[in-house]
Amino acid sequence: MSLLDSIKKGLMGEGDEYEDQYIDDGPQMVNNNSGIGIGMDEETEEPAEGTSKKNKVVNIHATTQLKVVLVKPERFEDASTIADHLNNKRTVVLNLESTNKEVSRRLVDFLSGVAYANNGQIKRVANSTFIITPYNVDIMGDLLDELENNGAFY
C-alpha cells in the first residue's frame, strides 16, 4: 500500500495543510446547563472560500406564466375547446351574453364538471359572465363576496 500512499501524496499533497483552517458551522445555541438554550451566538462569519456552495434550488414555476383566456361561445360544441384550456391550467373568462339560454345552461353545467374534476372553481362575476379557474389560481375580491352575500346573481 505504500505505492498507493505515495501516489495519493503526490496528487493531493500532504494532509497537514488544511488542519489550520476553521470552518464556522453558523450560529450555535448557548447552553446554560439547564437544558434550555438561551439564544444564538451573535458572531457570524463568512464561510471559507473553499466551502461555499452554489444554490441548486430552482423555482419550477418561474418559467410558467398564468394565462387567461376570454371565450364567447355560440354553440355547445365550443365546450371541448374551453375544457382543453382548463385542462392546461389556464383561467377562462366565459362570456355568455350572446349565447342561447339553454346552451348557456348546458355549457355552465359541463364546465362546472370540468372545473370540479381539475379541483378548480367557477364563479359568476356578472349577469352572464363566469370565471373558471384551475386549482392553482385563487379568486379573491370584495366584489365577489358582496355579490355572493347579496344573492344578486343567484
Short mmCIF file of N, CA and C in Angstrom, two decimals:
data_model
loop_
_atom_site.label_atom_id
_atom_site.label_comp_id
_atom_site.label_asym_id
_atom_site.label_seq_id
_atom_site.Cartn_x
_atom_site.Cartn_y
_atom_site.Cartn_z
N MET A 1 0.81 -1.19 0.00
CA MET A 1 0.00 0.00 0.00
C MET A 1 0.85 1.25 0.00
N SER A 2 2.12 1.13 0.17
CA SER A 2 2.97 2.30 0.18
C SER A 2 2.99 2.97 -1.19
N LEU A 3 2.83 2.19 -2.25
CA LEU A 3 2.76 2.76 -3.59
C LEU A 3 1.52 3.64 -3.73
N LEU A 4 0.38 3.16 -3.21
CA LEU A 4 -0.85 3.95 -3.25
C LEU A 4 -0.74 5.20 -2.39
N ASP A 5 -0.10 5.07 -1.23
CA ASP A 5 0.07 6.24 -0.36
C ASP A 5 0.95 7.29 -1.02
N SER A 6 1.99 6.86 -1.70
CA SER A 6 2.87 7.83 -2.35
C SER A 6 2.16 8.51 -3.53
N ILE A 7 1.31 7.79 -4.23
CA ILE A 7 0.54 8.39 -5.33
C ILE A 7 -0.46 9.40 -4.77
N LYS A 8 -1.11 9.05 -3.67
CA LYS A 8 -2.06 9.97 -3.03
C LYS A 8 -1.37 11.26 -2.60
N LYS A 9 -0.21 11.11 -1.98
CA LYS A 9 0.54 12.28 -1.52
C LYS A 9 0.98 13.13 -2.70
N GLY A 10 1.35 12.48 -3.79
CA GLY A 10 1.79 13.21 -4.97
C GLY A 10 0.65 13.98 -5.62
N LEU A 11 -0.54 13.40 -5.65
CA LEU A 11 -1.68 14.05 -6.28
C LEU A 11 -2.37 15.05 -5.35
N MET A 12 -2.54 14.69 -4.11
CA MET A 12 -3.32 15.50 -3.19
C MET A 12 -2.46 16.33 -2.26
N GLY A 13 -1.21 16.08 -2.20
CA GLY A 13 -0.35 16.81 -1.29
C GLY A 13 -0.42 16.23 0.10
N GLU A 14 0.26 16.88 1.00
CA GLU A 14 0.27 16.44 2.38
C GLU A 14 -1.07 16.81 3.02
N GLY A 15 -1.54 16.00 3.93
CA GLY A 15 -2.81 16.24 4.59
C GLY A 15 -2.75 17.30 5.67
N ASP A 16 -1.57 17.75 6.08
CA ASP A 16 -1.43 18.69 7.18
C ASP A 16 -1.73 20.13 6.78
N GLU A 17 -1.85 20.42 5.49
CA GLU A 17 -2.05 21.80 5.03
C GLU A 17 -3.36 22.39 5.52
N TYR A 18 -4.38 21.59 5.65
CA TYR A 18 -5.72 22.09 5.92
C TYR A 18 -6.11 22.03 7.38
N GLU A 19 -5.24 21.61 8.25
CA GLU A 19 -5.60 21.48 9.65
C GLU A 19 -5.82 22.83 10.32
N ASP A 20 -5.22 23.91 9.81
CA ASP A 20 -5.33 25.21 10.45
C ASP A 20 -6.58 25.97 10.03
N GLN A 21 -7.29 25.53 9.01
CA GLN A 21 -8.47 26.26 8.56
C GLN A 21 -9.63 25.99 9.51
N TYR A 22 -10.39 27.04 9.80
CA TYR A 22 -11.55 26.94 10.67
C TYR A 22 -12.79 27.19 9.83
N ILE A 23 -13.73 26.31 9.92
CA ILE A 23 -14.99 26.47 9.18
C ILE A 23 -16.09 26.66 10.20
N ASP A 24 -16.77 27.81 10.11
CA ASP A 24 -17.86 28.13 11.03
C ASP A 24 -19.11 27.42 10.55
N ASP A 25 -19.79 26.72 11.45
CA ASP A 25 -21.00 26.00 11.11
C ASP A 25 -22.24 26.86 11.25
N GLY A 26 -22.10 28.12 11.54
CA GLY A 26 -23.24 29.01 11.70
C GLY A 26 -23.50 29.27 13.16
N PRO A 27 -24.60 29.94 13.47
CA PRO A 27 -24.91 30.29 14.85
C PRO A 27 -25.13 29.04 15.70
N GLN A 28 -24.70 29.09 16.94
CA GLN A 28 -24.83 27.97 17.86
C GLN A 28 -25.69 28.40 19.04
N MET A 29 -26.40 27.45 19.60
CA MET A 29 -27.20 27.72 20.80
C MET A 29 -26.27 27.80 22.01
N VAL A 30 -26.55 28.71 22.91
CA VAL A 30 -25.79 28.83 24.15
C VAL A 30 -26.51 27.99 25.19
N ASN A 31 -25.81 27.08 25.83
CA ASN A 31 -26.41 26.18 26.79
C ASN A 31 -26.09 26.67 28.20
N ASN A 32 -27.11 26.79 29.03
CA ASN A 32 -26.90 27.23 30.41
C ASN A 32 -26.97 26.06 31.39
N ASN A 33 -26.75 24.84 30.89
CA ASN A 33 -26.74 23.60 31.68
C ASN A 33 -28.08 23.27 32.31
N SER A 34 -29.13 23.96 31.93
CA SER A 34 -30.45 23.60 32.44
C SER A 34 -31.27 22.90 31.37
N GLY A 35 -30.67 22.68 30.21
CA GLY A 35 -31.37 22.00 29.13
C GLY A 35 -32.12 22.96 28.24
N ILE A 36 -32.10 24.25 28.54
CA ILE A 36 -32.82 25.24 27.75
C ILE A 36 -31.80 26.15 27.10
N GLY A 37 -31.91 26.35 25.80
CA GLY A 37 -31.00 27.25 25.10
C GLY A 37 -31.36 28.70 25.40
N ILE A 38 -30.36 29.52 25.66
CA ILE A 38 -30.60 30.93 25.97
C ILE A 38 -30.79 31.74 24.70
N GLY A 39 -29.98 31.51 23.71
CA GLY A 39 -30.10 32.30 22.49
C GLY A 39 -29.05 31.87 21.49
N MET A 40 -28.90 32.66 20.46
CA MET A 40 -27.95 32.36 19.41
C MET A 40 -26.70 33.20 19.62
N ASP A 41 -25.55 32.67 19.22
CA ASP A 41 -24.32 33.46 19.23
C ASP A 41 -24.50 34.64 18.29
N GLU A 42 -23.97 35.75 18.64
CA GLU A 42 -24.09 36.95 17.83
C GLU A 42 -23.08 36.98 16.70
N GLU A 43 -21.97 36.26 16.85
CA GLU A 43 -20.92 36.32 15.85
C GLU A 43 -21.29 35.44 14.67
N THR A 44 -21.20 36.01 13.47
CA THR A 44 -21.36 35.23 12.26
C THR A 44 -20.21 35.57 11.34
N GLU A 45 -19.63 34.55 10.77
CA GLU A 45 -18.51 34.74 9.87
C GLU A 45 -18.87 34.16 8.52
N GLU A 46 -18.22 34.67 7.49
CA GLU A 46 -18.39 34.12 6.16
C GLU A 46 -17.69 32.77 6.11
N PRO A 47 -18.24 31.79 5.40
CA PRO A 47 -17.56 30.51 5.29
C PRO A 47 -16.28 30.64 4.49
N ALA A 48 -15.37 29.69 4.71
CA ALA A 48 -14.10 29.71 3.99
C ALA A 48 -14.36 29.63 2.50
N GLU A 49 -13.43 30.14 1.71
CA GLU A 49 -13.63 30.22 0.27
C GLU A 49 -13.90 28.87 -0.36
N GLY A 50 -13.29 27.84 0.10
CA GLY A 50 -13.43 26.52 -0.50
C GLY A 50 -14.72 25.83 -0.12
N THR A 51 -15.47 26.35 0.85
CA THR A 51 -16.65 25.65 1.31
C THR A 51 -17.96 26.25 0.81
N SER A 52 -17.91 27.32 0.04
CA SER A 52 -19.16 27.92 -0.42
C SER A 52 -19.82 27.00 -1.44
N LYS A 53 -21.14 26.87 -1.31
CA LYS A 53 -21.90 26.01 -2.21
C LYS A 53 -22.81 26.89 -3.06
N LYS A 54 -23.04 26.48 -4.27
CA LYS A 54 -23.94 27.21 -5.14
C LYS A 54 -25.37 26.79 -4.83
N ASN A 55 -26.28 27.72 -5.00
CA ASN A 55 -27.69 27.44 -4.77
C ASN A 55 -28.21 26.56 -5.90
N LYS A 56 -28.68 25.39 -5.56
CA LYS A 56 -29.17 24.46 -6.57
C LYS A 56 -30.68 24.35 -6.57
N VAL A 57 -31.37 25.23 -5.86
CA VAL A 57 -32.82 25.21 -5.82
C VAL A 57 -33.34 26.00 -7.01
N VAL A 58 -34.21 25.38 -7.78
CA VAL A 58 -34.78 26.02 -8.96
C VAL A 58 -36.28 26.13 -8.76
N ASN A 59 -36.81 27.30 -8.97
CA ASN A 59 -38.24 27.50 -8.88
C ASN A 59 -38.87 27.00 -10.17
N ILE A 60 -39.66 25.93 -10.08
CA ILE A 60 -40.22 25.35 -11.29
C ILE A 60 -41.34 26.19 -11.88
N HIS A 61 -41.90 27.09 -11.09
CA HIS A 61 -42.97 27.94 -11.59
C HIS A 61 -42.46 29.26 -12.15
N ALA A 62 -41.16 29.49 -12.12
CA ALA A 62 -40.62 30.75 -12.60
C ALA A 62 -40.75 30.88 -14.11
N THR A 63 -40.75 29.77 -14.82
CA THR A 63 -40.82 29.84 -16.27
C THR A 63 -42.24 29.77 -16.81
N THR A 64 -43.18 29.36 -15.98
CA THR A 64 -44.55 29.27 -16.45
C THR A 64 -45.29 30.56 -16.15
N GLN A 65 -46.15 30.95 -17.07
CA GLN A 65 -46.95 32.15 -16.89
C GLN A 65 -48.40 31.74 -16.77
N LEU A 66 -49.12 32.42 -15.92
CA LEU A 66 -50.55 32.19 -15.83
C LEU A 66 -51.21 32.89 -17.01
N LYS A 67 -52.05 32.17 -17.71
CA LYS A 67 -52.72 32.73 -18.87
C LYS A 67 -54.21 32.78 -18.62
N VAL A 68 -54.83 33.82 -19.13
CA VAL A 68 -56.28 34.00 -19.04
C VAL A 68 -56.83 33.98 -20.46
N VAL A 69 -57.85 33.15 -20.68
CA VAL A 69 -58.46 33.01 -21.99
C VAL A 69 -59.87 33.60 -21.93
N LEU A 70 -60.18 34.52 -22.82
CA LEU A 70 -61.52 35.09 -22.93
C LEU A 70 -62.28 34.33 -24.00
N VAL A 71 -63.47 33.81 -23.63
CA VAL A 71 -64.23 32.97 -24.55
C VAL A 71 -65.66 33.49 -24.62
N LYS A 72 -66.18 33.55 -25.85
CA LYS A 72 -67.58 33.92 -26.08
C LYS A 72 -68.19 32.85 -26.99
N PRO A 73 -68.58 31.71 -26.39
CA PRO A 73 -69.07 30.59 -27.20
C PRO A 73 -70.46 30.87 -27.78
N GLU A 74 -70.70 30.28 -28.94
CA GLU A 74 -72.02 30.41 -29.56
C GLU A 74 -72.75 29.08 -29.59
N ARG A 75 -72.00 27.97 -29.54
CA ARG A 75 -72.59 26.64 -29.61
C ARG A 75 -72.03 25.77 -28.49
N PHE A 76 -72.72 24.70 -28.17
CA PHE A 76 -72.24 23.79 -27.14
C PHE A 76 -70.98 23.06 -27.60
N GLU A 77 -70.79 22.93 -28.89
CA GLU A 77 -69.61 22.25 -29.42
C GLU A 77 -68.31 22.97 -29.05
N ASP A 78 -68.40 24.25 -28.67
CA ASP A 78 -67.22 25.00 -28.24
C ASP A 78 -66.74 24.58 -26.84
N ALA A 79 -67.52 23.76 -26.16
CA ALA A 79 -67.20 23.36 -24.78
C ALA A 79 -65.90 22.56 -24.71
N SER A 80 -65.63 21.74 -25.71
CA SER A 80 -64.41 20.92 -25.66
C SER A 80 -63.16 21.79 -25.75
N THR A 81 -63.21 22.86 -26.54
CA THR A 81 -62.07 23.78 -26.62
C THR A 81 -61.85 24.48 -25.28
N ILE A 82 -62.94 24.89 -24.65
CA ILE A 82 -62.84 25.55 -23.34
C ILE A 82 -62.31 24.57 -22.30
N ALA A 83 -62.77 23.33 -22.36
CA ALA A 83 -62.30 22.31 -21.42
C ALA A 83 -60.80 22.05 -21.60
N ASP A 84 -60.33 22.09 -22.84
CA ASP A 84 -58.89 21.92 -23.08
C ASP A 84 -58.09 23.04 -22.42
N HIS A 85 -58.59 24.27 -22.48
CA HIS A 85 -57.91 25.38 -21.80
C HIS A 85 -57.83 25.12 -20.30
N LEU A 86 -58.93 24.65 -19.72
CA LEU A 86 -58.94 24.38 -18.28
C LEU A 86 -58.00 23.22 -17.92
N ASN A 87 -57.96 22.21 -18.77
CA ASN A 87 -57.06 21.08 -18.51
C ASN A 87 -55.60 21.49 -18.62
N ASN A 88 -55.32 22.55 -19.38
CA ASN A 88 -53.96 23.08 -19.50
C ASN A 88 -53.68 24.16 -18.45
N LYS A 89 -54.50 24.22 -17.41
CA LYS A 89 -54.33 25.12 -16.26
C LYS A 89 -54.38 26.60 -16.65
N ARG A 90 -55.29 26.93 -17.57
CA ARG A 90 -55.50 28.32 -17.94
C ARG A 90 -56.82 28.79 -17.34
N THR A 91 -56.84 30.03 -16.91
CA THR A 91 -58.07 30.62 -16.40
C THR A 91 -58.93 31.03 -17.59
N VAL A 92 -60.23 30.77 -17.50
CA VAL A 92 -61.15 31.07 -18.59
C VAL A 92 -62.20 32.06 -18.09
N VAL A 93 -62.37 33.14 -18.85
CA VAL A 93 -63.48 34.07 -18.62
C VAL A 93 -64.52 33.75 -19.68
N LEU A 94 -65.68 33.32 -19.23
CA LEU A 94 -66.73 32.82 -20.10
C LEU A 94 -67.83 33.87 -20.22
N ASN A 95 -67.98 34.45 -21.41
CA ASN A 95 -68.98 35.48 -21.66
C ASN A 95 -70.13 34.83 -22.43
N LEU A 96 -71.29 34.75 -21.78
CA LEU A 96 -72.45 34.08 -22.37
C LEU A 96 -73.55 35.05 -22.77
N GLU A 97 -73.23 36.32 -22.99
CA GLU A 97 -74.24 37.33 -23.32
C GLU A 97 -75.00 37.01 -24.60
N SER A 98 -74.30 36.56 -25.62
CA SER A 98 -74.96 36.32 -26.91
C SER A 98 -75.25 34.85 -27.15
N THR A 99 -75.15 34.04 -26.11
CA THR A 99 -75.39 32.60 -26.23
C THR A 99 -76.82 32.29 -25.83
N ASN A 100 -77.43 31.35 -26.55
CA ASN A 100 -78.79 30.90 -26.24
C ASN A 100 -78.87 30.46 -24.78
N LYS A 101 -80.00 30.72 -24.13
CA LYS A 101 -80.14 30.44 -22.70
C LYS A 101 -79.97 28.95 -22.39
N GLU A 102 -80.55 28.08 -23.23
CA GLU A 102 -80.42 26.64 -23.00
C GLU A 102 -78.97 26.17 -23.21
N VAL A 103 -78.31 26.69 -24.22
CA VAL A 103 -76.91 26.34 -24.47
C VAL A 103 -76.04 26.87 -23.34
N SER A 104 -76.35 28.06 -22.84
CA SER A 104 -75.60 28.63 -21.72
C SER A 104 -75.67 27.72 -20.50
N ARG A 105 -76.86 27.23 -20.21
CA ARG A 105 -77.05 26.35 -19.05
C ARG A 105 -76.23 25.07 -19.22
N ARG A 106 -76.28 24.49 -20.41
CA ARG A 106 -75.52 23.26 -20.66
C ARG A 106 -74.01 23.51 -20.56
N LEU A 107 -73.55 24.65 -21.09
CA LEU A 107 -72.13 24.99 -21.02
C LEU A 107 -71.68 25.15 -19.57
N VAL A 108 -72.47 25.86 -18.78
CA VAL A 108 -72.10 26.08 -17.37
C VAL A 108 -72.09 24.75 -16.62
N ASP A 109 -73.06 23.89 -16.88
CA ASP A 109 -73.09 22.58 -16.22
C ASP A 109 -71.86 21.75 -16.60
N PHE A 110 -71.56 21.70 -17.89
CA PHE A 110 -70.42 20.91 -18.35
C PHE A 110 -69.11 21.46 -17.81
N LEU A 111 -68.92 22.78 -17.90
CA LEU A 111 -67.67 23.38 -17.46
C LEU A 111 -67.53 23.37 -15.94
N SER A 112 -68.64 23.34 -15.23
CA SER A 112 -68.57 23.16 -13.77
C SER A 112 -68.00 21.79 -13.45
N GLY A 113 -68.39 20.79 -14.21
CA GLY A 113 -67.85 19.44 -14.03
C GLY A 113 -66.37 19.37 -14.36
N VAL A 114 -65.96 20.06 -15.42
CA VAL A 114 -64.54 20.09 -15.79
C VAL A 114 -63.73 20.78 -14.69
N ALA A 115 -64.26 21.89 -14.18
CA ALA A 115 -63.56 22.61 -13.10
C ALA A 115 -63.46 21.73 -11.85
N TYR A 116 -64.53 21.03 -11.51
CA TYR A 116 -64.52 20.15 -10.34
C TYR A 116 -63.51 19.02 -10.53
N ALA A 117 -63.46 18.44 -11.72
CA ALA A 117 -62.53 17.34 -11.98
C ALA A 117 -61.08 17.80 -11.87
N ASN A 118 -60.82 19.06 -12.14
CA ASN A 118 -59.46 19.61 -12.05
C ASN A 118 -59.21 20.32 -10.73
N ASN A 119 -60.09 20.15 -9.75
CA ASN A 119 -60.00 20.82 -8.45
C ASN A 119 -60.02 22.34 -8.58
N GLY A 120 -60.67 22.83 -9.62
CA GLY A 120 -60.78 24.27 -9.85
C GLY A 120 -62.09 24.79 -9.29
N GLN A 121 -62.43 26.00 -9.71
CA GLN A 121 -63.69 26.59 -9.25
C GLN A 121 -64.27 27.46 -10.35
N ILE A 122 -65.58 27.66 -10.27
CA ILE A 122 -66.28 28.53 -11.21
C ILE A 122 -67.05 29.56 -10.39
N LYS A 123 -66.96 30.81 -10.81
CA LYS A 123 -67.65 31.90 -10.11
C LYS A 123 -68.34 32.78 -11.13
N ARG A 124 -69.51 33.24 -10.78
CA ARG A 124 -70.21 34.21 -11.62
C ARG A 124 -69.71 35.59 -11.24
N VAL A 125 -69.29 36.37 -12.24
CA VAL A 125 -68.78 37.71 -11.98
C VAL A 125 -69.69 38.79 -12.54
N ALA A 126 -70.63 38.42 -13.39
CA ALA A 126 -71.63 39.35 -13.92
C ALA A 126 -72.86 38.52 -14.27
N ASN A 127 -73.87 39.18 -14.81
CA ASN A 127 -75.13 38.51 -15.08
C ASN A 127 -74.95 37.27 -15.96
N SER A 128 -74.16 37.36 -17.00
CA SER A 128 -73.95 36.20 -17.86
C SER A 128 -72.46 35.99 -18.16
N THR A 129 -71.62 36.29 -17.17
CA THR A 129 -70.18 36.11 -17.31
C THR A 129 -69.66 35.33 -16.11
N PHE A 130 -68.85 34.32 -16.42
CA PHE A 130 -68.29 33.46 -15.38
C PHE A 130 -66.77 33.45 -15.52
N ILE A 131 -66.11 33.19 -14.40
CA ILE A 131 -64.67 32.96 -14.43
C ILE A 131 -64.43 31.55 -13.89
N ILE A 132 -63.66 30.79 -14.64
CA ILE A 132 -63.37 29.40 -14.28
C ILE A 132 -61.86 29.31 -14.10
N THR A 133 -61.44 28.88 -12.93
CA THR A 133 -60.01 28.85 -12.62
C THR A 133 -59.55 27.44 -12.28
N PRO A 134 -58.31 27.12 -12.62
CA PRO A 134 -57.75 25.83 -12.20
C PRO A 134 -57.40 25.85 -10.72
N TYR A 135 -56.92 24.73 -10.21
CA TYR A 135 -56.64 24.60 -8.78
C TYR A 135 -55.56 25.55 -8.28
N ASN A 136 -54.66 25.99 -9.14
CA ASN A 136 -53.53 26.80 -8.69
C ASN A 136 -53.81 28.30 -8.74
N VAL A 137 -55.06 28.69 -8.99
CA VAL A 137 -55.44 30.11 -9.04
C VAL A 137 -56.58 30.33 -8.06
N ASP A 138 -56.41 31.31 -7.17
CA ASP A 138 -57.46 31.67 -6.22
C ASP A 138 -58.17 32.92 -6.71
N ILE A 139 -59.48 32.96 -6.51
CA ILE A 139 -60.26 34.14 -6.84
C ILE A 139 -60.53 34.87 -5.54
N MET A 140 -60.14 36.14 -5.48
CA MET A 140 -60.37 36.93 -4.27
C MET A 140 -60.91 38.29 -4.68
N GLY A 141 -61.60 38.91 -3.76
CA GLY A 141 -62.05 40.27 -4.01
C GLY A 141 -63.32 40.59 -3.26
N ASP A 142 -63.48 41.86 -2.93
CA ASP A 142 -64.66 42.30 -2.20
C ASP A 142 -65.91 42.22 -3.06
N LEU A 143 -65.78 42.47 -4.35
CA LEU A 143 -66.93 42.45 -5.24
C LEU A 143 -67.55 41.07 -5.30
N LEU A 144 -66.72 40.04 -5.39
CA LEU A 144 -67.24 38.67 -5.43
C LEU A 144 -67.96 38.31 -4.14
N ASP A 145 -67.38 38.69 -3.00
CA ASP A 145 -68.02 38.41 -1.72
C ASP A 145 -69.35 39.14 -1.60
N GLU A 146 -69.38 40.39 -2.05
CA GLU A 146 -70.61 41.18 -1.97
C GLU A 146 -71.70 40.59 -2.86
N LEU A 147 -71.33 40.16 -4.05
CA LEU A 147 -72.31 39.57 -4.95
C LEU A 147 -72.87 38.27 -4.39
N GLU A 148 -72.02 37.45 -3.79
CA GLU A 148 -72.50 36.20 -3.21
C GLU A 148 -73.39 36.44 -2.01
N ASN A 149 -73.03 37.41 -1.16
CA ASN A 149 -73.81 37.68 0.04
C ASN A 149 -75.17 38.29 -0.28
N ASN A 150 -75.23 39.15 -1.28
CA ASN A 150 -76.49 39.79 -1.65
C ASN A 150 -77.36 38.90 -2.52
N GLY A 151 -76.80 37.86 -3.07
CA GLY A 151 -77.56 36.98 -3.94
C GLY A 151 -77.99 37.66 -5.22
N ALA A 152 -77.19 38.60 -5.69
CA ALA A 152 -77.56 39.38 -6.87
C ALA A 152 -77.70 38.52 -8.11
N PHE A 153 -76.96 37.43 -8.20
CA PHE A 153 -76.97 36.64 -9.42
C PHE A 153 -77.55 35.25 -9.23
N TYR A 154 -78.00 34.93 -8.04
CA TYR A 154 -78.44 33.55 -7.82
C TYR A 154 -79.90 33.45 -7.54
#
